[in-house]
PDB file of C-alpha atoms in Angstrom:
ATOM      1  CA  UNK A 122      -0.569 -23.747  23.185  1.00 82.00           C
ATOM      2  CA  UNK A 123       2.207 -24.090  20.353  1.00 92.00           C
ATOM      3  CA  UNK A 124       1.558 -24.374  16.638  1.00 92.00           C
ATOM      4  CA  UNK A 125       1.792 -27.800  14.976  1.00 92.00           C
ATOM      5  CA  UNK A 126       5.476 -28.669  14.318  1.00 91.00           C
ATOM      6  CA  UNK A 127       7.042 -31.007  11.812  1.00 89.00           C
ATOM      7  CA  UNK A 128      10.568 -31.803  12.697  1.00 88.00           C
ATOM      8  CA  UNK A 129      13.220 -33.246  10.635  1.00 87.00           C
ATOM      9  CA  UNK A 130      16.628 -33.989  11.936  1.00 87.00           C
ATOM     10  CA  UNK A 131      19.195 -34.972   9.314  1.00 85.00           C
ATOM     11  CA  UNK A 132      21.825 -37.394  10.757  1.00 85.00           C
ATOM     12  CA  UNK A 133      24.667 -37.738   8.240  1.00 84.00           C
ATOM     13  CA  UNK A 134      25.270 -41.565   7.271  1.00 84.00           C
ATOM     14  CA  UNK A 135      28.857 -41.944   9.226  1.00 82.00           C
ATOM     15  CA  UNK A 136      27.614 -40.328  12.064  1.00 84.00           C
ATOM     16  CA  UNK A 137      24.701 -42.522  12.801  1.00 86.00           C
ATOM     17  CA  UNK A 138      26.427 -45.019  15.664  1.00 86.00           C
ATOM     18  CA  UNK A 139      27.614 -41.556  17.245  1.00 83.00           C
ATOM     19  CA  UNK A 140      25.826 -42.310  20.956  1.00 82.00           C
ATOM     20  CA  UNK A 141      26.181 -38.537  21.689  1.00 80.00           C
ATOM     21  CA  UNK A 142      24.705 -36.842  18.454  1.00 81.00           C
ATOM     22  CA  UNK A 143      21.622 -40.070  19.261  1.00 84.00           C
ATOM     23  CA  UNK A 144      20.984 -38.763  23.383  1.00 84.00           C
ATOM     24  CA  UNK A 145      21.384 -35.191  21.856  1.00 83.00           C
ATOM     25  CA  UNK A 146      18.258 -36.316  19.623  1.00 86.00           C
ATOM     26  CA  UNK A 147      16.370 -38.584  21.952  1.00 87.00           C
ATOM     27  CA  UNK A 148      16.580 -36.107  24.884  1.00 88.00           C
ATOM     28  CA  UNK A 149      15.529 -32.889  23.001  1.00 88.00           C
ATOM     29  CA  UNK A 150      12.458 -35.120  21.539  1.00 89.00           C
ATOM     30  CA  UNK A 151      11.904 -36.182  25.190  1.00 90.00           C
ATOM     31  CA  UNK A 152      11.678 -33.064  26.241  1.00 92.00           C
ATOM     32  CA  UNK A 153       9.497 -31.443  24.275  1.00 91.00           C
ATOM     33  CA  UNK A 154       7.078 -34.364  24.457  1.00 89.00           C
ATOM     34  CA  UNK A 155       7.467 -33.901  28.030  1.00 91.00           C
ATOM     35  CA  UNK A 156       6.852 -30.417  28.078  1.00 93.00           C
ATOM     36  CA  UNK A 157       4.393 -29.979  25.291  1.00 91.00           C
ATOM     37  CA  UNK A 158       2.665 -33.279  24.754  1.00 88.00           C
ATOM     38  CA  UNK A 159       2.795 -35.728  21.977  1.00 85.00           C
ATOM     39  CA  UNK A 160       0.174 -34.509  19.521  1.00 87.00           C
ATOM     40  CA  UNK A 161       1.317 -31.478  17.989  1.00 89.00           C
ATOM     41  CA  UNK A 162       4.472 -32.261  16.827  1.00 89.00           C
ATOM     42  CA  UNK A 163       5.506 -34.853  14.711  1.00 88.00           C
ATOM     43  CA  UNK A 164       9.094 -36.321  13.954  1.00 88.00           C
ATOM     44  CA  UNK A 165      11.164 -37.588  10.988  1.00 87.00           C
ATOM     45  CA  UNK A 166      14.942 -38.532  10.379  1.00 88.00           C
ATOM     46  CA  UNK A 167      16.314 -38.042   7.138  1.00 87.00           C
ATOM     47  CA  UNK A 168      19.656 -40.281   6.728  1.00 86.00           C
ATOM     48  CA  UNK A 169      21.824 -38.774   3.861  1.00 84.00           C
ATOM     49  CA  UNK A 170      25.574 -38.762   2.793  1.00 82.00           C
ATOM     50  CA  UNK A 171      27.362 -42.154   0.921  1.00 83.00           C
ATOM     51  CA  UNK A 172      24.012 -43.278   0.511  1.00 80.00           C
ATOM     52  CA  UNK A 173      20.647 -42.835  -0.995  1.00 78.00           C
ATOM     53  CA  UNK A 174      18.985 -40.602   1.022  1.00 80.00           C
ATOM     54  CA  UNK A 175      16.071 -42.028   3.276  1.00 82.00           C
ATOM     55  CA  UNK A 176      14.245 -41.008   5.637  1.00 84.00           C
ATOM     56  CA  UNK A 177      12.797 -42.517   8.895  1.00 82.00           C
ATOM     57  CA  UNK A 178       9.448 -41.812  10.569  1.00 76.00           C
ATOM     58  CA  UNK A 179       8.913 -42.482  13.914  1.00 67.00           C
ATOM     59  CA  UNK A 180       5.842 -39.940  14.553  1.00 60.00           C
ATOM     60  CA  UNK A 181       5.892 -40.207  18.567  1.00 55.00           C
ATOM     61  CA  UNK A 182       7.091 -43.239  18.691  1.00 60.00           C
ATOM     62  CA  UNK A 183      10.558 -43.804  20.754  1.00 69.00           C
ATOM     63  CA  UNK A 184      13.033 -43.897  17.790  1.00 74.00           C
ATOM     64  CA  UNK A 185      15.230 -46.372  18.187  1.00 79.00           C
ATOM     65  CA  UNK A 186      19.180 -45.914  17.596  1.00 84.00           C
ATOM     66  CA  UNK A 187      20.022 -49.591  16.398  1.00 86.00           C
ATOM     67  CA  UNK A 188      16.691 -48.811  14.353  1.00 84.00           C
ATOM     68  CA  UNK A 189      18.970 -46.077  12.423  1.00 84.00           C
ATOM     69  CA  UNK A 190      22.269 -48.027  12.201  1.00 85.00           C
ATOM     70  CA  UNK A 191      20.516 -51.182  10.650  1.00 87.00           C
ATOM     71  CA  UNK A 192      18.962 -48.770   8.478  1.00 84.00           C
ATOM     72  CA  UNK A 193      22.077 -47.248   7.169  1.00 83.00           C
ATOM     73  CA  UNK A 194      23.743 -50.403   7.029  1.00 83.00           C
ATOM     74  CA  UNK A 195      20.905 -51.970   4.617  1.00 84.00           C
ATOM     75  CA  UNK A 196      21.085 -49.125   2.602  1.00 81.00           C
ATOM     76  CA  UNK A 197      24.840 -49.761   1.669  1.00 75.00           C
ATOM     77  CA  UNK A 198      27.217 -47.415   0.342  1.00 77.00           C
ATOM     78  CA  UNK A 199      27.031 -44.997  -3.028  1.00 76.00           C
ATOM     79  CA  UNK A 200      30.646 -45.351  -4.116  1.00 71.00           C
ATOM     80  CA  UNK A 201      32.533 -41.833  -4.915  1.00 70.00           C
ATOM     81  CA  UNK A 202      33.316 -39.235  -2.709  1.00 70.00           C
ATOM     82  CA  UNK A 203      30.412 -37.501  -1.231  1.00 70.00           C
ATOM     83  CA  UNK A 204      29.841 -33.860  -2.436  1.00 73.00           C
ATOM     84  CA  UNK A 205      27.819 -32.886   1.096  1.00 72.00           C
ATOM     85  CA  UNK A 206      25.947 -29.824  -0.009  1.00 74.00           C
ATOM     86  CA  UNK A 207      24.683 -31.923  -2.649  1.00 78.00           C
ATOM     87  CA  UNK A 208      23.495 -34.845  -0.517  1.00 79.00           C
ATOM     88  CA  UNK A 209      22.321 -32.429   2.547  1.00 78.00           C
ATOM     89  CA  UNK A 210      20.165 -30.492  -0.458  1.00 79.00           C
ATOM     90  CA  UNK A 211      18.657 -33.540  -1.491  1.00 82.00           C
ATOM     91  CA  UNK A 212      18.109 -34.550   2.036  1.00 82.00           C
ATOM     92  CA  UNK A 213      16.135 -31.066   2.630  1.00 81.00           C
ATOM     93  CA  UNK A 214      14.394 -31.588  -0.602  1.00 82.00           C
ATOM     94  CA  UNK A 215      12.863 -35.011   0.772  1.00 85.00           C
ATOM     95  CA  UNK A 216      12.126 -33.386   3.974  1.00 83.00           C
ATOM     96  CA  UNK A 217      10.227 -30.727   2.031  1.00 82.00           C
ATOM     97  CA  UNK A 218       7.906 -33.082   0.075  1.00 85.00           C
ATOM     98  CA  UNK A 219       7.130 -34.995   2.898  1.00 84.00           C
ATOM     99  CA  UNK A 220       3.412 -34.408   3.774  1.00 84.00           C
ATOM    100  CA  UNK A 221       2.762 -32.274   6.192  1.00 80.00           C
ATOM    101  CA  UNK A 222      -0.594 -31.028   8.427  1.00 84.00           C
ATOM    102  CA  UNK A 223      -2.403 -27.832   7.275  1.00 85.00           C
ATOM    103  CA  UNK A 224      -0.462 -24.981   8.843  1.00 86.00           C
ATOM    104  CA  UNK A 225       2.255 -26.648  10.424  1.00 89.00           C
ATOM    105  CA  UNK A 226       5.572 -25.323  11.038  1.00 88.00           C
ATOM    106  CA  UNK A 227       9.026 -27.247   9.638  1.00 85.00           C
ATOM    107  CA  UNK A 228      12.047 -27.304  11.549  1.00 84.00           C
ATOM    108  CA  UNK A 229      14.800 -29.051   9.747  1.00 83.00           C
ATOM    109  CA  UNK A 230      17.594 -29.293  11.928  1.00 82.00           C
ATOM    110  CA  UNK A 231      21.396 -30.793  10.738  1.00 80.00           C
ATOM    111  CA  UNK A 232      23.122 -32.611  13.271  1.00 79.00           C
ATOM    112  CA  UNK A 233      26.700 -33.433  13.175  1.00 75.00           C
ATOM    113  CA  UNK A 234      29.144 -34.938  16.031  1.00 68.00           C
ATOM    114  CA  UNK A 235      31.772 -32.360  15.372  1.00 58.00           C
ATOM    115  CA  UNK A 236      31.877 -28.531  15.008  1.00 47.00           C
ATOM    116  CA  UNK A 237      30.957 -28.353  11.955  1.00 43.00           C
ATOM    117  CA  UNK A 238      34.087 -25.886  11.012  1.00 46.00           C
ATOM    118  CA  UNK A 239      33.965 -25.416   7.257  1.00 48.00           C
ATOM    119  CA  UNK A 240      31.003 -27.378   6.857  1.00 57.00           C
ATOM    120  CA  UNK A 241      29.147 -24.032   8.408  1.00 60.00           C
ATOM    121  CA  UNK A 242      28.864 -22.542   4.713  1.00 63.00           C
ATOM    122  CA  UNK A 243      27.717 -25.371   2.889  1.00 64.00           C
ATOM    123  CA  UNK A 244      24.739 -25.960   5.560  1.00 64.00           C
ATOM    124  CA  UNK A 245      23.818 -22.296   5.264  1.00 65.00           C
ATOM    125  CA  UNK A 246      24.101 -22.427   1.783  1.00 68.00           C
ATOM    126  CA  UNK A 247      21.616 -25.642   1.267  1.00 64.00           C
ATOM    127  CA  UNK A 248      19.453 -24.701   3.547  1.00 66.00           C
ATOM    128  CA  UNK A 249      18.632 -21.195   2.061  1.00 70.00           C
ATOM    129  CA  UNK A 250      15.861 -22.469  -0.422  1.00 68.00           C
ATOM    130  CA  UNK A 251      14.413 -23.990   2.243  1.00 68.00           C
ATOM    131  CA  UNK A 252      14.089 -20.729   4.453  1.00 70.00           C
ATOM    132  CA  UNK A 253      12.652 -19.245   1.140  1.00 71.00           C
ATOM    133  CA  UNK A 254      10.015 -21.340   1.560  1.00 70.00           C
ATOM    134  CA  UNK A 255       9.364 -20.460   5.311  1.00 69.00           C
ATOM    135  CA  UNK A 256      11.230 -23.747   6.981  1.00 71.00           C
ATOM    136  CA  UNK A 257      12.794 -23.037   9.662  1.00 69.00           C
ATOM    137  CA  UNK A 258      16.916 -24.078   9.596  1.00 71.00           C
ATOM    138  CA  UNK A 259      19.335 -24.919  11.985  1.00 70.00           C
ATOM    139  CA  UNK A 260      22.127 -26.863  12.608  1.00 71.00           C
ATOM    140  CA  UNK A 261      23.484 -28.372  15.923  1.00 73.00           C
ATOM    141  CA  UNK A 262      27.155 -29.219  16.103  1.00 71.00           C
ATOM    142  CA  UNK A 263      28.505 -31.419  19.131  1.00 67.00           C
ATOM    143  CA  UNK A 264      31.644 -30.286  20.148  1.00 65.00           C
ATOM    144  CA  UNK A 265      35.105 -31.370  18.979  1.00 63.00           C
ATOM    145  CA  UNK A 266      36.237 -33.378  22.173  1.00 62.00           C
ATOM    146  CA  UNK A 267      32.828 -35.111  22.423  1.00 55.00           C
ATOM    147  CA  UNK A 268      31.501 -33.657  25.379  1.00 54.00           C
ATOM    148  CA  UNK A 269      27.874 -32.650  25.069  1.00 50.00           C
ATOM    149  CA  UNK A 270      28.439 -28.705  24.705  1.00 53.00           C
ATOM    150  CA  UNK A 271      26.539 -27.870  21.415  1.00 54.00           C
ATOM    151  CA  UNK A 272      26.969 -25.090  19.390  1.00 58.00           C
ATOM    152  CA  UNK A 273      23.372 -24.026  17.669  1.00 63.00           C
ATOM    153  CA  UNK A 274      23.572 -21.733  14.446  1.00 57.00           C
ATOM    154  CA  UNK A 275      20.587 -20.172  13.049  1.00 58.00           C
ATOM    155  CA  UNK A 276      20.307 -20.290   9.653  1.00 57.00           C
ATOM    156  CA  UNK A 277      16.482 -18.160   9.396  1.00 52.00           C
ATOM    157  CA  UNK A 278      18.034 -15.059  10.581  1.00 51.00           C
ATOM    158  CA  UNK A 279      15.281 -14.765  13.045  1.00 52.00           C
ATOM    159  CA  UNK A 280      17.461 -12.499  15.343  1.00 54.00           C
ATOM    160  CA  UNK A 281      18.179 -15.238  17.515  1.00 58.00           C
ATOM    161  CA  UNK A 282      22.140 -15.793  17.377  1.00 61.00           C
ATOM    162  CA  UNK A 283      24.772 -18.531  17.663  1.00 66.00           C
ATOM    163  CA  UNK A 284      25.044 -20.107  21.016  1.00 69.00           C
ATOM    164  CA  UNK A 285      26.395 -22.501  22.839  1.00 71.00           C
ATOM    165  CA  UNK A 286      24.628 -24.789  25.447  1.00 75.00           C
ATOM    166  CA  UNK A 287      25.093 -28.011  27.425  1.00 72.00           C
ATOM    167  CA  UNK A 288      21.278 -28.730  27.861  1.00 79.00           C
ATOM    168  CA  UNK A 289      19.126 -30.574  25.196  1.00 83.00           C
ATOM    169  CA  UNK A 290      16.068 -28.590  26.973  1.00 88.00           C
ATOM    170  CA  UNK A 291      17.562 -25.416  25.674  1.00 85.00           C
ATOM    171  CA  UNK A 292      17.385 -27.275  21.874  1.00 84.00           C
ATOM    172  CA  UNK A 293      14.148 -27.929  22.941  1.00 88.00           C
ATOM    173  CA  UNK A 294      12.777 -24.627  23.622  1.00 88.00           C
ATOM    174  CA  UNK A 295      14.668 -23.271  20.846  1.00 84.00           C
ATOM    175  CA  UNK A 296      12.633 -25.042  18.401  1.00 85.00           C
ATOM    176  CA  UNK A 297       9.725 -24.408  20.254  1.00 89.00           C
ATOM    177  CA  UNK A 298      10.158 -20.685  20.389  1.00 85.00           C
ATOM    178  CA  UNK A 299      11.656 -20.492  16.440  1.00 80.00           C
ATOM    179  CA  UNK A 300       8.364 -22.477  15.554  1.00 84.00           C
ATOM    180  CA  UNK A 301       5.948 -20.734  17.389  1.00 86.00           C
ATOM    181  CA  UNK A 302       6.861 -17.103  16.509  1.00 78.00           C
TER     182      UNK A 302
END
């Protein structure tokens, strides 16, 4: 039996129409729901970037991708350049006063469609509070040439390191096994 599990994926604002990063998202959800059932975790995508940071419940619902992109795109832009620790921060912050269930886990997990490179040190760095406050962090990066080969980096220093899979299951279990230790 696993512990109940809040999950939060953040979804940067340009990356929403990505098909991959969406299948990468629907098919890890699928698969725990498969594997686990639908009642002890729950589900929430937090949109951030050039605009004001919202988030989407879907609870066990299928979530929807044109859901998300007609989301975004009623949302409109925040002019300026984006400072991206600043918006992911505020997109953890939401996701951290989001009610929760009595002694469930969080998982907040960052996706983005490209290695995130550089990015690496600002996700660490905003998600740090966060693991102070015993969420668990980490981000999933789809590979530069598109292909489905995703790079997960921990962020909780839970002694489980940087890897590199193919397989949504393996995202699956991941946050499974993070969640339930």
């Amino acid at each position: 039996i696993i512990p109940d599990i809040d999950v939060g994926f953040a979804v940067r604002d340009e990356e929403v129409e990505s098909v991959g990063l969406f299948t990468l998202m629907r098919d890890t959800i699928s698969t725990i729901n498969h594997r686990y059932g639908t009642e002890r975790v729950r589900y929430t995508v937090i949109l951030y970037g050039n605009i004001n940071t919202t988030v989407v419940q879907f609870s066990n619902r299928n979530i929807d991708h044109q859901e998300l992109i007609s989301t975004v795109t009623e949302l409109g832009r925040v002019p300026g350049a984006i400072d991206l620790e600043a918006k992911l921060t505020a997109a953890e912050a939401l996701f951290r006063s989001l009610p929760s269930r009595a002694g469930s886990k969080k998982v907040f997990i960052v996706l983005t469609d490209v290695t995130a490179g550089g990015n690496e040190s600002t996700i660490t760095s905003a998600g740090a509070s966060l693991v102070r406050e015993g969420i668990l962090v980490f981000s999933v990066n789809r590979s530069e040439d598109g292909t489905n080969v995703v790079t997960v980096t921990q962020i909780d220093y839970l002694n489980i390191p940087t890897f590199t899979t193919d397989r949504s299951v393996v995202i699956a279990e991941t946050i499974i096994r993070k969640a339930s230790s």
